[in-house]
CSV table of C-alpha atoms and ligand atoms in Angstrom, one decimal:
chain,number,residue,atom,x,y,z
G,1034,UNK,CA,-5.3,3.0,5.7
G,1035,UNK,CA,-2.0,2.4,4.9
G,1036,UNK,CA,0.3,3.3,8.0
G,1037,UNK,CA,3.4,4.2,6.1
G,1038,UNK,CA,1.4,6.7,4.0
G,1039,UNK,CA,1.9,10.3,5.0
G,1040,UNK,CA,-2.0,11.8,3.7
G,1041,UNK,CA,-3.5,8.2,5.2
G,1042,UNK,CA,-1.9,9.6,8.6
G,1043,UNK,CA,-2.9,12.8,7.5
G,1044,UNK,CA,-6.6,11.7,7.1
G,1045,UNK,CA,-6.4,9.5,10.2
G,1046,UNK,CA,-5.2,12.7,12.3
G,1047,UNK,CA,-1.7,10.9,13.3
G,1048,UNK,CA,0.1,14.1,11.6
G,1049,UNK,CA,-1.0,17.2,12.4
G,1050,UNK,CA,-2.3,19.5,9.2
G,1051,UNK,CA,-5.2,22.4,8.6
G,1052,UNK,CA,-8.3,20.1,7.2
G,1053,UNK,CA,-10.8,22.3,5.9
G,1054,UNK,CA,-13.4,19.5,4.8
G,1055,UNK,CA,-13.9,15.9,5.6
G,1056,UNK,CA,-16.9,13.3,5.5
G,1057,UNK,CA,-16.8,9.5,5.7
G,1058,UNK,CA,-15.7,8.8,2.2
G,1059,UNK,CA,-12.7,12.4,1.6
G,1060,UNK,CA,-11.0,14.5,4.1
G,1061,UNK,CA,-9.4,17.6,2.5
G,1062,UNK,CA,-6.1,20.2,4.4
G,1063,UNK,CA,-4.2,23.1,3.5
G,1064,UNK,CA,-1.0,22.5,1.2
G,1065,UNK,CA,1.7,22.9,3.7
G,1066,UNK,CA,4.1,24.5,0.7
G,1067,UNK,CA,1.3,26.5,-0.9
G,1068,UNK,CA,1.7,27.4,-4.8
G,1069,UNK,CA,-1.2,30.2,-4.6
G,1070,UNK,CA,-3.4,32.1,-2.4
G,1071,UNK,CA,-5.7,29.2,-1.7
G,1072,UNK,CA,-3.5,25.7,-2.5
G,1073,UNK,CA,-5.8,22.6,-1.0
G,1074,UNK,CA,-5.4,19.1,-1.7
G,1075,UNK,CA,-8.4,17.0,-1.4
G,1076,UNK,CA,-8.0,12.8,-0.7
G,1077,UNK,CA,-9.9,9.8,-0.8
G,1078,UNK,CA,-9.6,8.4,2.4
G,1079,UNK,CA,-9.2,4.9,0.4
G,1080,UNK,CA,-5.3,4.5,-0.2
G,1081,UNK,CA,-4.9,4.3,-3.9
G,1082,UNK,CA,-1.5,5.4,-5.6
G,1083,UNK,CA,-3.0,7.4,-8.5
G,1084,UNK,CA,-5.5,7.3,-11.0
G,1085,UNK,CA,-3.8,4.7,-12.8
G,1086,UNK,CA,-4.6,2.5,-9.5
G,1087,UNK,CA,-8.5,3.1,-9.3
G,1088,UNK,CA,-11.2,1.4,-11.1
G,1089,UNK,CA,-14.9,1.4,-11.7
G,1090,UNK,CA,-15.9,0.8,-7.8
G,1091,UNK,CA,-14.0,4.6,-7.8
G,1092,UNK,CA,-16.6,6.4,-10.0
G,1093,UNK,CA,-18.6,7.8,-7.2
G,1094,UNK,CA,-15.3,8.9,-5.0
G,1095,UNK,CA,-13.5,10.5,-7.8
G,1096,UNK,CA,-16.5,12.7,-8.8
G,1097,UNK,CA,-17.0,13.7,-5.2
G,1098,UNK,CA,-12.8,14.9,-5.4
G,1099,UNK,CA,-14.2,17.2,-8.2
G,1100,UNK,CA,-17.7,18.5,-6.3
G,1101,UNK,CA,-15.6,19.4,-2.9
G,1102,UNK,CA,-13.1,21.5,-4.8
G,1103,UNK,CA,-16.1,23.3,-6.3
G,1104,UNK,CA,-17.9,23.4,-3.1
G,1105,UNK,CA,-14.6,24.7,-1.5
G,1106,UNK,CA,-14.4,27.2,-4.1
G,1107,UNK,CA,-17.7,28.8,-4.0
G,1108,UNK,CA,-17.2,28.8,-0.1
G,1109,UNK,CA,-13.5,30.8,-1.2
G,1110,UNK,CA,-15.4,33.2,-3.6
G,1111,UNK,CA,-12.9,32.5,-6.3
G,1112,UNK,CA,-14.6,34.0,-8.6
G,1113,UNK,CA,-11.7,35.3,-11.2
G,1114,UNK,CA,-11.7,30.8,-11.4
G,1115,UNK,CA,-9.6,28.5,-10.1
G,1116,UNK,CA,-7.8,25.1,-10.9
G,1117,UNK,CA,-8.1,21.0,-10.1
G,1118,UNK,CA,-5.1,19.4,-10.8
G,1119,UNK,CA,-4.5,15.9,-10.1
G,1120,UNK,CA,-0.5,14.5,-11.0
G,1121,UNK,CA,-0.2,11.1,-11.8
G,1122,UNK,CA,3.3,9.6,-11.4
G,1123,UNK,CA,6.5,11.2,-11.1
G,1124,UNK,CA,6.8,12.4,-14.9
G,1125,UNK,CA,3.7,14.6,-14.1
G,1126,UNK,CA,5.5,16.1,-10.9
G,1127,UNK,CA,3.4,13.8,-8.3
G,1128,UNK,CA,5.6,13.2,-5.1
G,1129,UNK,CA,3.0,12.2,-2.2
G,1130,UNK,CA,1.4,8.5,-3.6
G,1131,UNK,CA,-2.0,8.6,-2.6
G,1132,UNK,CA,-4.7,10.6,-5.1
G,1133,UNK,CA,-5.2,13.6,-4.0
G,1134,UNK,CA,-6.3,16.5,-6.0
G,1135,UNK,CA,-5.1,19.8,-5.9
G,1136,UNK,CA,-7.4,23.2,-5.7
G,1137,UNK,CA,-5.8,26.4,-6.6
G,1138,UNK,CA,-6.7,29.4,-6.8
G,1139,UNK,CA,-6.7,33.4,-6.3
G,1140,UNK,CA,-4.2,34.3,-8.8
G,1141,UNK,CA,-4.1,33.9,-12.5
G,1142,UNK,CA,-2.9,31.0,-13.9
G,1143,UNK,CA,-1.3,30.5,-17.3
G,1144,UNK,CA,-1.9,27.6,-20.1
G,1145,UNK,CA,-0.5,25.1,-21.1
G,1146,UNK,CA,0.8,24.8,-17.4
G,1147,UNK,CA,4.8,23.9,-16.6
B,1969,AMP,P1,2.0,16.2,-5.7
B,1969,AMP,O1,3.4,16.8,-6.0
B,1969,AMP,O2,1.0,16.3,-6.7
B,1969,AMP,O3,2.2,14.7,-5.3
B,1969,AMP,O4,1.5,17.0,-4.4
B,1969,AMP,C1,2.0,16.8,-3.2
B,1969,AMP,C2,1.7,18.0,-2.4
B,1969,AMP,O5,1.7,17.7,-1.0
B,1969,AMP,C3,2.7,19.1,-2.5
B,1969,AMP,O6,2.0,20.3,-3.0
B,1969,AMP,C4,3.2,19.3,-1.1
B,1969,AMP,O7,3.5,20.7,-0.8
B,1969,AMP,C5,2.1,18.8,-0.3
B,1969,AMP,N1,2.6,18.3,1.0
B,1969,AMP,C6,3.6,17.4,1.3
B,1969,AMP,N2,3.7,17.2,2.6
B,1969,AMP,C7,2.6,17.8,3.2
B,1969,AMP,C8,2.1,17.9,4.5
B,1969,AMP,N3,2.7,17.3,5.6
B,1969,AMP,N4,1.0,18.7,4.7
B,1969,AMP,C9,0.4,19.3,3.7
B,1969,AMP,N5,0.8,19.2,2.4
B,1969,AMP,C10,1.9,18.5,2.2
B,1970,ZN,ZN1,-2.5,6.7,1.7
């Protein structure tokens, strides 16, 4: 927990936000500025600042990111698919620094993306 961490507060229930999923090890919430018809950003409840910052001792954590999206996907019957996108630095547009992984879905979405 890192207190001046907005999704650690987030996790810890200090900020108020719409959590859709959490366990012991990830907490997920609805994307307060959503970018589709289902925008949900699942965390680690482990502070790190990106993927850059994890290491082997992750493994387990950042596969489980993955498994919840699809979980949370299935529950969302997007069925026409859906994306995980996880931004890593400010180059790749990430503006909250800890990992969290985005879940879109319910619209189309183009390739390569902006
Ligand atoms: P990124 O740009 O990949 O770092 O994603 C950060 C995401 O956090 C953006 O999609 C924001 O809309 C979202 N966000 C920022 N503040 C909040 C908040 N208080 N509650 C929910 N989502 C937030
Ligand atoms: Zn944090």
């Amino acid at each position: 927990m890192n207190k001046d961490c907005l999704f650690c507060r987030i996790g810890a229930k200090q900020i108020p936000s719409k959590i859709v999923y959490e366990d012991p090890e990830l907490f997920a919430f609805e994307d307060i500025s959503p970018q589709a018809p289902t925008h949900i950003l699942i965390c680690p409840r482990k502070h790190f600042e990106s993927l850059t910052d994890a290491s082997a001792e992750d493994q387990v954590v950042l596969g489980k990111l993955q498994l919840v999206a699809a979980q949370l996907a299935r529950e969302r019957k997007l069925l026409q698919g859906y994306r995980t996108v996880l931004n890593n630095g400010e180059g790749a547009g990430q503006s909250v620094f800890h990992l969290h992984l985005h879940l879109l879905g319910g619209r189309p979405f183009r390739w390569p993306p902006g």
